[in-house]
Coordinates of C-alpha atoms in Angstrom, one line a residue:
X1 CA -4.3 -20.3 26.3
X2 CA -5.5 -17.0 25.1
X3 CA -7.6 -16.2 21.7
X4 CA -5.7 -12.8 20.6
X5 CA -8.0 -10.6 18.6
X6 CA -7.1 -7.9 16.7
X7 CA -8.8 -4.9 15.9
X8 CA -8.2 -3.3 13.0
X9 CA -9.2 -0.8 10.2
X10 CA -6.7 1.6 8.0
X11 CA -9.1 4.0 8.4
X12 CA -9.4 6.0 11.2
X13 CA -12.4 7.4 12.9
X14 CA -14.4 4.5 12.5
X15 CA -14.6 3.0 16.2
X16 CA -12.3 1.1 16.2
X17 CA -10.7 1.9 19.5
X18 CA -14.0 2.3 21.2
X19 CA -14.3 -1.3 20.1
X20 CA -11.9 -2.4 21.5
X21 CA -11.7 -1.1 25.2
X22 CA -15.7 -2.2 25.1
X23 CA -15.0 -5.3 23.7
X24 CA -12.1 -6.2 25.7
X25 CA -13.9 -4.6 29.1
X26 CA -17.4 -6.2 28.1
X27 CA -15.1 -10.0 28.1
X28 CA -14.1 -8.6 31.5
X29 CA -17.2 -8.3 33.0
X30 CA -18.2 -11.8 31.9
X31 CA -15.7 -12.9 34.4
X32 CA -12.9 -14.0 31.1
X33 CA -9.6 -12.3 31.9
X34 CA -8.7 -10.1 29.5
X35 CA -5.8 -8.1 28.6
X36 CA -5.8 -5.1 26.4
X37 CA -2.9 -4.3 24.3
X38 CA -2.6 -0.7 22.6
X39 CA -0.1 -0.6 19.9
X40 CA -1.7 3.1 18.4
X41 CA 0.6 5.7 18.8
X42 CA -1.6 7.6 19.7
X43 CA -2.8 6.0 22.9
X44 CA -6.5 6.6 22.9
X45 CA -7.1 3.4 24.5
X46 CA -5.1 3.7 27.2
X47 CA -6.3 6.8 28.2
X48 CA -10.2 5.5 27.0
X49 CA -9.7 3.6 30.5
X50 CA -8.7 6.1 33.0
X51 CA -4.4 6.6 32.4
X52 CA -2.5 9.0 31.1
X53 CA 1.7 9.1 30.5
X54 CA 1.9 10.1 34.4
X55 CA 0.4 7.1 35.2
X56 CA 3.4 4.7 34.4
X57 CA 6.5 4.7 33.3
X58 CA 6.8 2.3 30.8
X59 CA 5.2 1.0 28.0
X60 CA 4.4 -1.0 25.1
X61 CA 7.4 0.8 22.9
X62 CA 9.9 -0.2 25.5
X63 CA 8.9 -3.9 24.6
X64 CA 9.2 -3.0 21.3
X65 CA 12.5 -2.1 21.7
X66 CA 12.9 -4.9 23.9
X67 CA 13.9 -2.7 27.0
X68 CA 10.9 -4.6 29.0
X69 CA 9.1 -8.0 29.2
X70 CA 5.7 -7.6 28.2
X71 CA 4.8 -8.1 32.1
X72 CA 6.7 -5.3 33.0
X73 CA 4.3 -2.6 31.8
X74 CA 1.2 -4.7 32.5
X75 CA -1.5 -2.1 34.5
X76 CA -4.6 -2.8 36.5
X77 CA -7.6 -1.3 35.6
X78 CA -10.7 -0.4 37.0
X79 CA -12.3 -3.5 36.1
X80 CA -10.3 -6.8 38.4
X81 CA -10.6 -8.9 35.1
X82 CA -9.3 -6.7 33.0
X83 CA -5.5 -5.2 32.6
X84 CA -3.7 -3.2 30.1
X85 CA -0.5 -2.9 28.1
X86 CA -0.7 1.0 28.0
X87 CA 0.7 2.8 24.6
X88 CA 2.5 6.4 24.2
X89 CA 3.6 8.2 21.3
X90 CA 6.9 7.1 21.1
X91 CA 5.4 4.1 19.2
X92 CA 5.8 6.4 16.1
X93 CA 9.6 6.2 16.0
X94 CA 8.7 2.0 16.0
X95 CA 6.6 2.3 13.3
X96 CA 9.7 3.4 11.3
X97 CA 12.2 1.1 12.7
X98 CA 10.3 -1.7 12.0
X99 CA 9.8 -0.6 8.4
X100 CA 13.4 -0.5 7.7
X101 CA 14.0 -3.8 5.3
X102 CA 12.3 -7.5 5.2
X103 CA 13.6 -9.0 8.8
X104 CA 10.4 -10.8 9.7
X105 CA 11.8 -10.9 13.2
X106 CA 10.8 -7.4 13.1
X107 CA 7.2 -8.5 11.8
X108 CA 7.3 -10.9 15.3
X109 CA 8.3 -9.1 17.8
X110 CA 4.3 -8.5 19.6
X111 CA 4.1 -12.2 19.0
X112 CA 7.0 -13.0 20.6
X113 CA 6.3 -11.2 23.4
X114 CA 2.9 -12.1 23.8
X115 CA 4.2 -15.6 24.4
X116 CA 5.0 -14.7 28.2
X117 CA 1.4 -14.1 29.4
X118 CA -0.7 -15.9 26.9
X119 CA -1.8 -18.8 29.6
X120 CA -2.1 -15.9 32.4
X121 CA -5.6 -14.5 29.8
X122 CA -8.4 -16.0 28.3
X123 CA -8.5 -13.0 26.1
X124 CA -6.0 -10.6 24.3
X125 CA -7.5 -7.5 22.4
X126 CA -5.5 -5.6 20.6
X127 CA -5.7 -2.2 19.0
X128 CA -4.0 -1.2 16.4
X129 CA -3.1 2.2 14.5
X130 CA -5.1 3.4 11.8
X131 CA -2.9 2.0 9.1
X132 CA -1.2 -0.6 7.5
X133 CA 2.0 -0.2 8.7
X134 CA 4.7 -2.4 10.5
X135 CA 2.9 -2.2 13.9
X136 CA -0.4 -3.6 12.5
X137 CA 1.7 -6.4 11.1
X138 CA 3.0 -7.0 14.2
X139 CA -0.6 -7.2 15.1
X140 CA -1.6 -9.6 12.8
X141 CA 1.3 -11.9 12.8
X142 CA 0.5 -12.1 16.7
X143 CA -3.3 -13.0 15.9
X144 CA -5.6 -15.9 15.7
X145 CA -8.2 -13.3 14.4
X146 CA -9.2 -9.6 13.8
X147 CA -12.2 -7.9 13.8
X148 CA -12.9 -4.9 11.2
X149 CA -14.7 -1.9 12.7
X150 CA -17.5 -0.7 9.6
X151 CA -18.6 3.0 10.1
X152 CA -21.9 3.3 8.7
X153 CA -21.2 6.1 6.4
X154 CA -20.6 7.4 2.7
X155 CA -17.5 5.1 1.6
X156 CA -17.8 2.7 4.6
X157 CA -16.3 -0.2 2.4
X158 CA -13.6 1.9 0.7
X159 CA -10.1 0.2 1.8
X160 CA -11.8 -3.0 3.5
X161 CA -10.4 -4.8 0.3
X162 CA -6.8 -3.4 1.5
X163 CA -7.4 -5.0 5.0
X164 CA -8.3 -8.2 3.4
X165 CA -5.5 -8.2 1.3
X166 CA -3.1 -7.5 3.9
X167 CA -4.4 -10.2 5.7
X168 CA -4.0 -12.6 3.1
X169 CA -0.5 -11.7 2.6
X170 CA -0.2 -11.8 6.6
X171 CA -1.8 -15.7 6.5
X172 CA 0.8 -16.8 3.8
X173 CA 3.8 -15.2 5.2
X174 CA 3.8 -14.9 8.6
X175 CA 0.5 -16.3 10.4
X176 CA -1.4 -19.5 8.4
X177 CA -3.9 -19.4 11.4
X178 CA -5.1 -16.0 11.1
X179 CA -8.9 -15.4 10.3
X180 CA -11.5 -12.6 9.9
X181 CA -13.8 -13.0 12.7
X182 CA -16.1 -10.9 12.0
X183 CA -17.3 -7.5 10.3
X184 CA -18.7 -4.9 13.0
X185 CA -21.2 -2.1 11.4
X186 CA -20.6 1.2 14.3
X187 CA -22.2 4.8 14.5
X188 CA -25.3 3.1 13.4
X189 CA -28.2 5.5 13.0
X190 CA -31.9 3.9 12.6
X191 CA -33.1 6.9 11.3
X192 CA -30.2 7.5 8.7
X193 CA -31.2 5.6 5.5
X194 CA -26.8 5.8 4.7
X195 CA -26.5 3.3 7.8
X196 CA -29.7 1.0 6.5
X197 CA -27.8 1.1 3.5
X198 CA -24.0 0.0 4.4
X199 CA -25.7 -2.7 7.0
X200 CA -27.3 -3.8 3.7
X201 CA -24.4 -4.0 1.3
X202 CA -22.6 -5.6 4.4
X203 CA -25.1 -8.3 4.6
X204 CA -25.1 -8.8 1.1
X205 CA -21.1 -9.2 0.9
X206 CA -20.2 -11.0 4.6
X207 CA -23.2 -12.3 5.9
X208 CA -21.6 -15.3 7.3
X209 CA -18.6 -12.6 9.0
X210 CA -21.7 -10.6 10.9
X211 CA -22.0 -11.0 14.2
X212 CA -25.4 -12.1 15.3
X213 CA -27.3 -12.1 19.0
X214 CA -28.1 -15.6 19.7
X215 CA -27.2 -17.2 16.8
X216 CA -30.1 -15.6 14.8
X217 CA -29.0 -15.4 11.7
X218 CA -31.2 -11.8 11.0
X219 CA -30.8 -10.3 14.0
X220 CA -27.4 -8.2 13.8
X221 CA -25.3 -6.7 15.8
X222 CA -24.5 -3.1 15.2
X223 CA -23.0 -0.2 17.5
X224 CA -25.3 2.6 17.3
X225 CA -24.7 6.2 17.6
X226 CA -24.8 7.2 21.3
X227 CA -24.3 10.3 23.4
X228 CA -23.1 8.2 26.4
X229 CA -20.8 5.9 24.3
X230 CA -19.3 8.9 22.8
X231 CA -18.9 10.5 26.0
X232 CA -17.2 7.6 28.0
X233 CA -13.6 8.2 27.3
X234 CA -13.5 11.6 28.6
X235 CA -14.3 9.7 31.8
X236 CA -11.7 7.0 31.1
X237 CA -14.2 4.4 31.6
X238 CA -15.6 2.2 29.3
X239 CA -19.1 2.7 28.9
X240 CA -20.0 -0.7 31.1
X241 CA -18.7 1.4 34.0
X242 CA -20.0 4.7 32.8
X243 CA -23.5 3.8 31.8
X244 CA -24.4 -0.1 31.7
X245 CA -28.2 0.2 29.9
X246 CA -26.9 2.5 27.9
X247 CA -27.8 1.4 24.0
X248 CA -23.6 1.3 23.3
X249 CA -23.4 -0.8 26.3
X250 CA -25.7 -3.6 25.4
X251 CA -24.2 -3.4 21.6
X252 CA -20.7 -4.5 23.1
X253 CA -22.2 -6.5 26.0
X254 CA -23.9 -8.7 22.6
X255 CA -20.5 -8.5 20.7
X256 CA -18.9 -10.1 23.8
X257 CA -21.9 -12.7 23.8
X258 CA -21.5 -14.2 20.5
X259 CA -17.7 -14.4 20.9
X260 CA -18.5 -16.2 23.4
X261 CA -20.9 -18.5 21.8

């Protein structure tokens, strides 16, 4: 049976889609089969590993619309242990479809079809749009847990309270089982007193929802700023396969580690 992990953050810029192909390929490479599902419109994590819209036919809107089985669409990657549910841009007409009135089988629908593969993965990461909307319901509903991407910069906490919120709503409604994993500080900059100073107000507001390398309960994980990192998707690899020592490499590589335990 899978653990589905969302990752999520209204804000956008914030890693949040780097997290999740590095998380999700990072799982991979510790031999856990792992499927990544992109439900942003605008597809930067399907192309962040190596596709673009030539590369297949269909995808995760014609689930959606219930044209295809989840299995359908399902792509190999360059990694054996790790496949994709590719996105496209059509996900924007979804968004507004699914808006339309309170049918919570419209809030369901990922979860739903999730149900088809979830013994086939021992992992399912998806990532979600920069917003609030009906797909990042969807999202949630179809969780056991989400992960919330922290850019270490002016404002960093502005709106986290909205993601909370929504997931509160989200646990009474529609998904009693979903949880916060975790609070993930990226574009971390040791020599930037701003990102000493979010890591800090972080620590001081979720210590216990901080990931942590070996269980130490001081030594945190953060994704630093990095050239390499940054440069990764231009490739379409994730940066595992693009540069392994690479600082942003050993960040995810640790993120994969403690969800692991």
């Amino acid at each position: 049976m899978s653990e589905i992990i969302t990752i999520a953050n209204q804000k956008g810029g914030v890693g949040k889609t780097t997290t999740a192909v590095n998380l999700a390929a990072s799982l991979a490479v510790a031999e856990k089969k792992v499927l990544l599902v992109d439900v942003d419109p605008q597809a930067n994590a399907t192309t962040g590993l190596g596709f673009n819209r030539n590369n297949y036919e269909y995808n995760i809107y014609h689930v959606f619309i219930g044209r295809k089985k989840l299995s359908d669409i399902i792509l190999k990657t360059e990694l054996p242990q790790l496949h994709l549910a590719p996105s496209n841009i059509g996900l924007v007409g979804i968004e507004q479809e699914l808006a339309k009135g309170e049918n919570n089988e419209k809030k369901t629908i990922l979860k739903n079809q999730l149900q088809e593969v979830l013994d086939e993965y021992d992992f399912i990461i998806i990532d979600s749009p920069p917003a609030l909307g009906s797909i990042t319901i969807n999202a949630f509903a179809a969780s056991d847990s989400v992960i919330i991407p922290i850019q270490c910069e002016f404002y960093a906490l502005e709106g986290v309270a909205m993601v909370l919120n929504t997931i509160k709503i989200i646990k009474k409604t529609l998904n009693p089982k979903l949880k916060v994993r975790g609070f993930l500080p990226t574009m971390y900059s040791s020599q930037n007193n701003l990102s000493k100073d979010v890591v800090e107000d972080l620590k001081q507001n979720f210590k216990k929802q901080l990931f942590t390398i070996n269980d130490n309960e001081d030594d945190f994980i953060v994704i630093p700023r990095n050239v390499k990192l940054a440069e990764s998707p231009s490739f379409g690899k994730p940066i595992i396969l693009y540069d392994i020592k690479s600082p942003g490499s050993l960040a995810y590589q640790n993120l994969a580690y403690s969800i692991l335990g």
